[in-house]
Tab-separated table of C-alpha atoms and ligand atoms in Angstrom:
chain	number	residue	atom	x	y	z
B	1	UNK	CA	2.662	-96.826	-89.648
B	2	UNK	CA	6.285	-96.024	-89.008
B	3	UNK	CA	8.841	-98.655	-89.990
B	4	UNK	CA	12.607	-98.821	-90.201
B	5	UNK	CA	14.203	-100.551	-93.164
B	6	UNK	CA	17.889	-101.391	-93.501
B	7	UNK	CA	19.132	-100.895	-97.052
B	8	UNK	CA	22.098	-103.019	-98.150
B	9	UNK	CA	22.946	-101.907	-101.699
B	10	UNK	CA	26.023	-104.152	-101.936
B	11	UNK	CA	27.942	-104.447	-105.202
B	12	UNK	CA	27.578	-104.055	-108.968
B	13	UNK	CA	24.092	-102.903	-109.921
B	14	UNK	CA	22.993	-103.241	-106.263
B	15	UNK	CA	23.134	-99.504	-105.417
B	16	UNK	CA	21.178	-98.524	-108.558
B	17	UNK	CA	18.320	-100.978	-108.061
B	18	UNK	CA	18.082	-100.326	-104.319
B	19	UNK	CA	17.957	-96.540	-104.833
B	20	UNK	CA	15.252	-96.930	-107.485
B	21	UNK	CA	13.247	-99.223	-105.200
B	22	UNK	CA	13.549	-96.799	-102.326
B	23	UNK	CA	11.714	-94.266	-104.478
B	24	UNK	CA	8.899	-96.760	-104.968
B	25	UNK	CA	8.755	-97.369	-101.195
B	26	UNK	CA	8.607	-93.628	-100.596
B	27	UNK	CA	5.717	-93.379	-103.052
B	28	UNK	CA	3.917	-96.166	-101.153
B	29	UNK	CA	4.515	-94.219	-97.931
B	30	UNK	CA	3.056	-91.023	-99.376
B	31	UNK	CA	0.100	-92.736	-100.990
B	32	UNK	CA	-0.881	-94.861	-97.958
B	33	UNK	CA	0.277	-92.589	-95.154
B	34	UNK	CA	3.276	-94.533	-93.819
B	35	UNK	CA	6.687	-93.304	-92.893
B	36	UNK	CA	9.668	-95.468	-93.755
B	37	UNK	CA	12.999	-94.618	-92.163
B	38	UNK	CA	16.073	-96.070	-93.850
B	39	UNK	CA	19.461	-97.075	-92.549
B	40	UNK	CA	22.007	-97.635	-95.328
B	41	UNK	CA	24.737	-100.143	-94.510
B	42	UNK	CA	27.618	-102.004	-96.127
B	43	UNK	CA	27.747	-105.644	-97.214
B	44	UNK	CA	29.792	-107.776	-99.616
B	45	UNK	CA	32.652	-106.398	-101.691
B	46	UNK	CA	31.777	-102.803	-100.826
B	47	UNK	CA	32.134	-103.706	-97.142
B	48	UNK	CA	35.422	-105.542	-97.741
B	49	UNK	CA	36.873	-102.477	-99.478
B	50	UNK	CA	35.871	-100.161	-96.688
B	51	UNK	CA	36.200	-102.280	-93.532
B	52	UNK	CA	38.102	-105.457	-94.440
B	53	UNK	CA	35.113	-107.699	-93.690
B	54	UNK	CA	32.096	-108.663	-95.807
B	55	UNK	CA	29.679	-108.268	-92.897
B	56	UNK	CA	30.525	-105.397	-90.514
B	57	UNK	CA	28.973	-105.481	-87.016
B	58	UNK	CA	27.107	-102.246	-87.757
B	59	UNK	CA	25.314	-103.975	-90.609
B	60	UNK	CA	24.073	-106.868	-88.484
B	61	UNK	CA	23.180	-104.438	-85.693
B	62	UNK	CA	21.099	-102.375	-88.074
B	63	UNK	CA	19.329	-105.459	-89.516
B	64	UNK	CA	18.509	-106.607	-85.984
B	65	UNK	CA	17.062	-103.279	-84.934
B	66	UNK	CA	14.977	-102.581	-88.043
B	67	UNK	CA	11.691	-104.114	-89.163
B	68	UNK	CA	13.131	-105.502	-92.393
B	69	UNK	CA	16.140	-105.416	-94.721
B	70	UNK	CA	16.270	-104.796	-98.462
B	71	UNK	CA	19.392	-106.055	-100.218
B	72	UNK	CA	20.663	-105.415	-103.761
B	73	UNK	CA	23.351	-107.937	-104.672
B	74	UNK	CA	26.843	-108.949	-103.599
B	75	UNK	CA	29.973	-110.032	-105.447
B	76	UNK	CA	31.927	-109.218	-108.564
B	77	UNK	CA	35.154	-110.015	-110.420
B	78	UNK	CA	37.177	-107.651	-108.220
B	79	UNK	CA	36.756	-109.924	-105.213
B	80	UNK	CA	36.595	-113.215	-107.090
B	81	UNK	CA	39.920	-114.801	-106.180
B	82	UNK	CA	38.873	-118.230	-104.810
B	83	UNK	CA	41.927	-118.175	-102.528
B	84	UNK	CA	41.034	-114.861	-100.905
B	85	UNK	CA	40.442	-115.024	-97.146
B	86	UNK	CA	37.477	-112.646	-97.306
B	87	UNK	CA	34.831	-113.008	-99.991
B	88	UNK	CA	31.631	-111.019	-100.629
B	89	UNK	CA	29.474	-114.158	-100.348
B	90	UNK	CA	30.528	-114.479	-96.701
B	91	UNK	CA	28.444	-111.374	-96.062
B	92	UNK	CA	25.326	-113.107	-97.343
B	93	UNK	CA	25.959	-116.437	-95.626
B	94	UNK	CA	26.989	-114.746	-92.359
B	95	UNK	CA	23.873	-112.595	-92.345
B	96	UNK	CA	21.549	-115.569	-92.916
B	97	UNK	CA	23.158	-117.404	-90.028
B	98	UNK	CA	23.386	-114.408	-87.660
B	99	UNK	CA	19.737	-113.464	-88.196
B	100	UNK	CA	18.489	-117.072	-88.127
B	101	UNK	CA	16.956	-116.768	-91.601
B	102	UNK	CA	16.364	-120.451	-92.173
B	103	UNK	CA	13.941	-120.171	-95.090
B	104	UNK	CA	14.385	-118.681	-98.531
B	105	UNK	CA	11.104	-118.158	-100.359
B	106	UNK	CA	11.200	-117.569	-104.122
B	107	UNK	CA	7.981	-117.311	-106.098
B	108	UNK	CA	8.191	-117.941	-109.868
B	109	UNK	CA	5.381	-116.691	-112.075
B	110	UNK	CA	4.774	-115.778	-115.698
B	111	UNK	CA	4.030	-112.156	-116.516
B	112	UNK	CA	1.441	-111.329	-119.140
B	113	UNK	CA	3.275	-109.918	-122.135
B	114	UNK	CA	6.551	-111.733	-121.489
B	115	UNK	CA	5.587	-115.196	-122.773
B	116	UNK	CA	8.089	-114.927	-125.619
B	117	UNK	CA	10.998	-114.245	-123.285
B	118	UNK	CA	11.030	-117.813	-121.942
B	119	UNK	CA	13.444	-120.430	-123.279
B	120	UNK	CA	10.555	-122.932	-123.046
B	121	UNK	CA	7.802	-123.360	-125.603
B	122	UNK	CA	4.670	-121.403	-124.675
B	123	UNK	CA	2.569	-124.555	-124.151
B	124	UNK	CA	5.022	-125.735	-121.478
B	125	UNK	CA	4.574	-122.483	-119.589
B	126	UNK	CA	0.868	-122.818	-119.108
B	127	UNK	CA	-0.003	-122.806	-115.402
B	128	UNK	CA	3.524	-122.057	-114.198
B	129	UNK	CA	3.051	-120.525	-110.758
B	130	UNK	CA	5.303	-122.060	-108.170
B	131	UNK	CA	7.230	-121.201	-105.023
B	132	UNK	CA	10.565	-122.517	-103.890
B	133	UNK	CA	11.037	-122.880	-100.150
B	134	UNK	CA	14.730	-123.500	-99.634
B	135	UNK	CA	16.374	-124.335	-96.307
B	136	UNK	CA	19.004	-121.642	-95.817
B	137	UNK	CA	21.060	-122.096	-92.655
B	138	UNK	CA	21.905	-125.804	-92.649
B	139	UNK	CA	22.981	-128.655	-94.896
B	140	UNK	CA	26.251	-128.833	-96.759
B	141	UNK	CA	26.735	-125.041	-96.723
B	142	UNK	CA	27.308	-124.979	-92.983
B	143	UNK	CA	28.040	-128.586	-91.864
B	144	UNK	CA	31.290	-129.321	-90.002
B	145	UNK	CA	33.917	-130.465	-90.631
B	146	UNK	CA	34.635	-128.538	-93.778
B	147	UNK	CA	37.993	-127.528	-95.097
B	148	UNK	CA	41.012	-128.201	-97.258
B	149	UNK	CA	44.088	-130.227	-96.429
B	150	UNK	CA	46.678	-132.552	-97.892
B	151	UNK	CA	46.110	-136.270	-97.512
B	152	UNK	CA	48.492	-138.965	-98.847
B	153	UNK	CA	50.262	-136.266	-100.834
B	154	UNK	CA	47.030	-135.133	-102.512
B	155	UNK	CA	45.241	-131.831	-102.035
B	156	UNK	CA	41.762	-132.552	-100.735
B	157	UNK	CA	38.607	-130.582	-99.989
B	158	UNK	CA	35.710	-131.749	-97.848
B	159	UNK	CA	32.280	-130.556	-96.762
B	160	UNK	CA	29.707	-132.178	-94.526
B	161	UNK	CA	25.994	-132.487	-95.174
B	162	UNK	CA	24.006	-132.630	-91.945
B	163	UNK	CA	20.323	-132.080	-91.240
B	164	UNK	CA	18.634	-132.409	-87.883
B	165	UNK	CA	15.002	-133.287	-87.390
B	166	UNK	CA	14.304	-129.785	-86.083
B	167	UNK	CA	15.763	-128.099	-89.170
B	168	UNK	CA	13.800	-130.324	-91.544
B	169	UNK	CA	10.549	-130.052	-89.626
B	170	UNK	CA	10.416	-126.246	-89.500
B	171	UNK	CA	11.146	-125.764	-93.209
B	172	UNK	CA	8.608	-128.394	-94.304
B	173	UNK	CA	6.060	-126.853	-91.934
B	174	UNK	CA	6.659	-123.468	-93.533
B	175	UNK	CA	6.178	-125.016	-96.987
B	176	UNK	CA	2.821	-126.463	-95.837
B	177	UNK	CA	1.727	-123.091	-94.443
B	178	UNK	CA	2.581	-121.386	-97.755
B	179	UNK	CA	0.839	-124.126	-99.782
B	180	UNK	CA	-2.298	-123.765	-97.662
B	181	UNK	CA	-2.810	-120.276	-99.156
B	182	UNK	CA	-2.184	-121.587	-102.690
B	183	UNK	CA	-2.905	-124.890	-104.455
B	184	UNK	CA	-2.230	-126.978	-101.324
B	185	UNK	CA	0.442	-129.111	-102.942
B	186	UNK	CA	4.006	-129.547	-101.628
B	187	UNK	CA	6.774	-131.430	-103.416
B	188	UNK	CA	9.659	-132.370	-101.142
B	189	UNK	CA	13.026	-132.759	-102.859
B	190	UNK	CA	15.675	-135.201	-101.661
B	191	UNK	CA	18.238	-137.793	-102.709
B	192	UNK	CA	16.988	-140.494	-100.377
B	193	UNK	CA	18.213	-143.253	-102.693
B	194	UNK	CA	21.832	-142.359	-101.871
B	195	UNK	CA	22.296	-139.939	-98.970
B	196	UNK	CA	21.627	-140.736	-95.300
B	197	UNK	CA	20.854	-137.053	-94.603
B	198	UNK	CA	18.182	-137.207	-97.243
B	199	UNK	CA	16.663	-140.409	-95.840
B	200	UNK	CA	16.087	-138.561	-92.582
B	201	UNK	CA	14.767	-135.612	-94.625
B	202	UNK	CA	12.175	-137.862	-96.277
B	203	UNK	CA	11.167	-139.499	-92.967
B	204	UNK	CA	10.618	-136.189	-91.193
B	205	UNK	CA	8.890	-134.607	-94.205
B	206	UNK	CA	6.507	-137.571	-94.332
B	207	UNK	CA	5.655	-137.048	-90.643
B	208	UNK	CA	4.980	-133.340	-91.201
B	209	UNK	CA	2.769	-134.127	-94.198
B	210	UNK	CA	0.786	-136.581	-92.106
B	211	UNK	CA	0.121	-133.811	-89.584
B	212	UNK	CA	-1.039	-131.495	-92.402
B	213	UNK	CA	-3.661	-133.735	-93.935
B	214	UNK	CA	-5.207	-131.009	-96.112
B	215	UNK	CA	-1.956	-130.715	-98.101
B	216	UNK	CA	-1.280	-132.996	-101.068
B	217	UNK	CA	2.339	-133.963	-101.174
B	218	UNK	CA	4.885	-135.937	-103.090
B	219	UNK	CA	8.564	-136.734	-102.764
B	220	UNK	CA	10.870	-136.358	-105.732
B	221	UNK	CA	14.527	-137.172	-106.183
B	222	UNK	CA	16.483	-134.044	-107.018
B	223	UNK	CA	17.717	-135.258	-110.405
B	224	UNK	CA	14.302	-136.182	-111.720
B	225	UNK	CA	12.823	-132.999	-110.221
B	226	UNK	CA	15.400	-130.987	-112.214
B	227	UNK	CA	14.131	-132.731	-115.326
B	228	UNK	CA	10.442	-132.297	-114.549
B	229	UNK	CA	10.978	-128.635	-113.827
B	230	UNK	CA	11.623	-128.080	-117.535
B	231	UNK	CA	9.332	-130.771	-118.968
B	232	UNK	CA	6.248	-130.094	-116.825
B	233	UNK	CA	6.764	-126.994	-114.648
B	234	UNK	CA	3.021	-126.390	-114.372
B	235	UNK	CA	2.719	-129.531	-112.220
B	236	UNK	CA	4.467	-127.886	-109.244
B	237	UNK	CA	3.010	-125.655	-106.555
B	238	UNK	CA	5.360	-125.418	-103.541
B	239	UNK	CA	8.784	-127.048	-103.757
B	240	UNK	CA	10.660	-127.575	-100.483
B	241	UNK	CA	14.343	-128.478	-100.578
B	242	UNK	CA	17.542	-128.434	-98.573
B	243	UNK	CA	20.125	-125.700	-98.952
B	244	UNK	CA	22.193	-126.942	-101.903
B	245	UNK	CA	19.440	-128.649	-103.906
B	246	UNK	CA	17.239	-125.581	-103.344
B	247	UNK	CA	20.026	-123.285	-104.552
B	248	UNK	CA	20.400	-125.220	-107.788
B	249	UNK	CA	16.732	-125.875	-108.533
B	250	UNK	CA	15.641	-122.331	-107.763
B	251	UNK	CA	18.056	-120.919	-110.362
B	252	UNK	CA	16.703	-123.431	-112.859
B	253	UNK	CA	13.169	-122.397	-111.918
B	254	UNK	CA	14.028	-118.731	-112.224
B	255	UNK	CA	14.815	-118.914	-115.934
B	256	UNK	CA	11.645	-120.850	-116.845
B	257	UNK	CA	9.573	-117.766	-117.361
B	258	UNK	CA	12.298	-115.671	-118.983
B	259	UNK	CA	11.925	-113.086	-116.297
B	260	UNK	CA	15.046	-113.524	-114.191
B	261	UNK	CA	15.258	-109.757	-113.669
B	262	UNK	CA	11.747	-109.706	-112.222
B	263	UNK	CA	11.899	-112.334	-109.551
B	264	UNK	CA	11.950	-111.471	-105.848
B	265	UNK	CA	12.894	-113.452	-102.772
B	266	UNK	CA	12.408	-113.358	-99.032
B	267	UNK	CA	14.678	-114.870	-96.409
B	268	UNK	CA	12.737	-115.519	-93.233
B	269	UNK	CA	13.201	-116.906	-89.743
B	270	UNK	CA	11.214	-116.827	-86.517
B	271	UNK	CA	9.200	-113.649	-86.139
B	272	UNK	CA	8.484	-110.982	-88.714
B	273	UNK	CA	11.957	-109.767	-89.599
B	274	UNK	CA	13.231	-110.745	-93.030
B	275	UNK	CA	15.813	-109.948	-95.689
B	276	UNK	CA	14.420	-109.282	-99.161
B	277	UNK	CA	16.433	-109.322	-102.364
B	278	UNK	CA	16.052	-109.933	-106.083
B	279	UNK	CA	17.249	-113.358	-107.134
B	280	UNK	CA	19.551	-112.081	-109.867
B	281	UNK	CA	23.174	-111.240	-109.150
B	282	UNK	CA	25.274	-108.087	-109.158
B	283	UNK	CA	25.624	-107.973	-113.002
B	284	UNK	CA	29.060	-106.275	-112.977
B	285	UNK	CA	29.029	-105.915	-116.774
B	286	UNK	CA	26.263	-103.304	-116.648
B	287	UNK	CA	26.999	-101.803	-113.226
B	288	UNK	CA	26.953	-98.016	-113.070
B	289	UNK	CA	25.236	-97.613	-116.441
B	290	UNK	CA	21.770	-96.965	-115.055
B	291	UNK	CA	20.183	-99.645	-117.235
B	292	UNK	CA	19.606	-102.497	-114.757
B	293	UNK	CA	16.075	-103.768	-114.270
B	294	UNK	CA	14.858	-102.635	-110.832
B	295	UNK	CA	11.670	-104.736	-110.853
B	296	UNK	CA	13.069	-107.808	-109.057
B	297	UNK	CA	13.992	-105.483	-106.183
B	298	UNK	CA	10.694	-103.607	-106.373
B	299	UNK	CA	8.812	-106.927	-106.135
B	300	UNK	CA	11.086	-107.928	-103.237
B	301	UNK	CA	10.011	-104.705	-101.529
B	302	UNK	CA	6.393	-105.789	-102.091
B	303	UNK	CA	7.162	-109.054	-100.278
B	304	UNK	CA	8.764	-106.974	-97.512
B	305	UNK	CA	5.620	-104.869	-97.149
B	306	UNK	CA	3.417	-107.971	-96.960
B	307	UNK	CA	5.508	-110.325	-94.837
B	308	UNK	CA	7.457	-108.058	-92.475
B	309	UNK	CA	5.117	-105.046	-92.177
B	310	UNK	CA	1.711	-106.744	-92.675
B	311	UNK	CA	0.875	-104.160	-95.360
B	312	UNK	CA	-1.003	-106.469	-97.684
B	313	UNK	CA	-2.955	-103.878	-99.696
B	314	UNK	CA	0.227	-101.866	-100.228
B	315	UNK	CA	2.108	-104.967	-101.420
B	316	UNK	CA	-0.664	-105.846	-103.842
B	317	UNK	CA	-0.717	-102.266	-105.154
B	318	UNK	CA	3.022	-102.458	-105.935
B	319	UNK	CA	2.646	-105.860	-107.614
B	320	UNK	CA	-0.238	-104.594	-109.725
B	321	UNK	CA	1.672	-101.493	-110.759
B	322	UNK	CA	4.610	-103.669	-111.888
B	323	UNK	CA	2.337	-106.044	-113.824
B	324	UNK	CA	0.646	-103.047	-115.438
B	325	UNK	CA	3.947	-101.496	-116.487
B	326	UNK	CA	4.962	-104.766	-118.149
B	327	UNK	CA	1.566	-105.253	-119.775
B	328	UNK	CA	1.870	-101.687	-121.103
B	329	UNK	CA	4.971	-102.838	-122.963
B	330	UNK	CA	7.556	-101.016	-120.856
B	331	UNK	CA	10.863	-102.860	-120.986
B	332	UNK	CA	14.337	-102.538	-119.601
B	333	UNK	CA	17.139	-103.884	-121.741
B	334	UNK	CA	17.174	-107.362	-120.162
B	335	UNK	CA	13.487	-107.763	-121.040
B	336	UNK	CA	14.243	-107.196	-124.711
B	337	UNK	CA	13.493	-103.490	-124.772
B	338	UNK	CA	16.092	-102.873	-127.501
B	339	UNK	CA	16.461	-99.241	-128.545
B	340	UNK	CA	13.304	-98.285	-126.636
B	341	UNK	CA	14.643	-99.642	-123.314
B	342	UNK	CA	13.899	-97.698	-120.170
B	343	UNK	CA	16.614	-96.788	-117.699
B	344	UNK	CA	16.529	-98.111	-114.140
B	345	UNK	CA	15.068	-94.880	-112.805
B	346	UNK	CA	12.577	-94.482	-115.665
B	347	UNK	CA	11.222	-97.982	-114.962
B	348	UNK	CA	10.840	-97.188	-111.253
B	349	UNK	CA	9.063	-93.955	-112.176
B	350	UNK	CA	6.730	-95.860	-114.505
B	351	UNK	CA	5.783	-98.108	-111.581
B	352	UNK	CA	5.258	-95.112	-109.296
B	353	UNK	CA	3.047	-93.434	-111.893
B	354	UNK	CA	0.829	-96.532	-112.089
B	355	UNK	CA	0.807	-96.899	-108.326
B	356	UNK	CA	-0.496	-93.354	-107.965
B	357	UNK	CA	-2.955	-93.636	-110.837
B	358	UNK	CA	-4.593	-96.903	-109.756
B	359	UNK	CA	-5.935	-95.275	-106.683
D	1	IPM	C1	21.831	-117.551	-103.646
D	1	IPM	C2	23.289	-117.459	-104.033
D	1	IPM	C3	24.153	-117.688	-102.795
D	1	IPM	C4	23.901	-119.096	-102.311
D	1	IPM	C5	25.661	-117.434	-102.979
D	1	IPM	C6	25.944	-116.083	-103.586
D	1	IPM	C7	26.403	-117.616	-101.680
D	1	IPM	O1	23.585	-118.350	-105.057
D	1	IPM	O2	21.384	-116.765	-102.794
D	1	IPM	O3	21.124	-118.413	-104.176
D	1	IPM	O4	24.498	-120.058	-102.819
D	1	IPM	O5	23.084	-119.268	-101.400
D	2	MG	MG1	21.960	-119.372	-105.833
């Protein structure tokens, strides 16, 4: 097949990991007879420096006209002034909204050979294989009014948390569809004991669960879910949450397995188009050194192949090659490789070698 992919390297280590992943995609193309055409565009701090905005029109145009988008990371200390009018994060938030990417899907799994990298005791890690499904275009991130003013002589900031039935229904439905291909269990996260928004969330989620009778479900308050995520992570399958709670819990979930640098994500909306990115950040401290772990981006590219291009065998081949490289003891510095650490490019090449060898 022929597919067009927008590449958004972004900031920090973004360009290094995206370039390395592009090599893996090219190897997939050669091996399986596909041709991927890339369009490289600006986002985040890099876009601010060059155009004055974090999300140039050309970038959105390219994302809209390609089959999928692969993103590195945005942000860094250079653009970190909280008072600045333009911030790199606006690129990310603006893109989610403009492309209608209402769902962020983040799988969390243990890799054989990395058990010792987790901050949790090995017995707690048994059976950890879960997926976060986070609502991405609503809730307190986008609700109006939001702003800053002065009230009774005091500086004040305010945000609004709003969820409509439609927004809740579609994200819980997506969680059920994902669970159906897994362990058929969805945990819905809310704060229904305090927040009106979250009472509506629980009502609508309950209705959706009733319509999906093959799915086991439970409701958990966000605070106790945060606790259970470290005391009994193996009990979860699919976790569905609103924008802010999903943001917080998915970072907590990401460190469970000690493989932050390995975890991918997909941001999805209606239709096949999606934006794929590793869940780690732009790591400015190691940017430009060629030592960043490219595997979170490589695994994001695997999700891209499966979800946006319907190339399931190709996606599985990439995932297997990554698992094999780790099982073979290959490590970048973040995975505890020490003096024997591979560079970004060497790790990508190790994956390509296994991809070609496995046949
Ligand atoms: C994420 C990030 C973003 C978010 C930031 C960078 C705006 O934390 O993708 O989880 O809060 O959504
Ligand atoms: Mg986050």
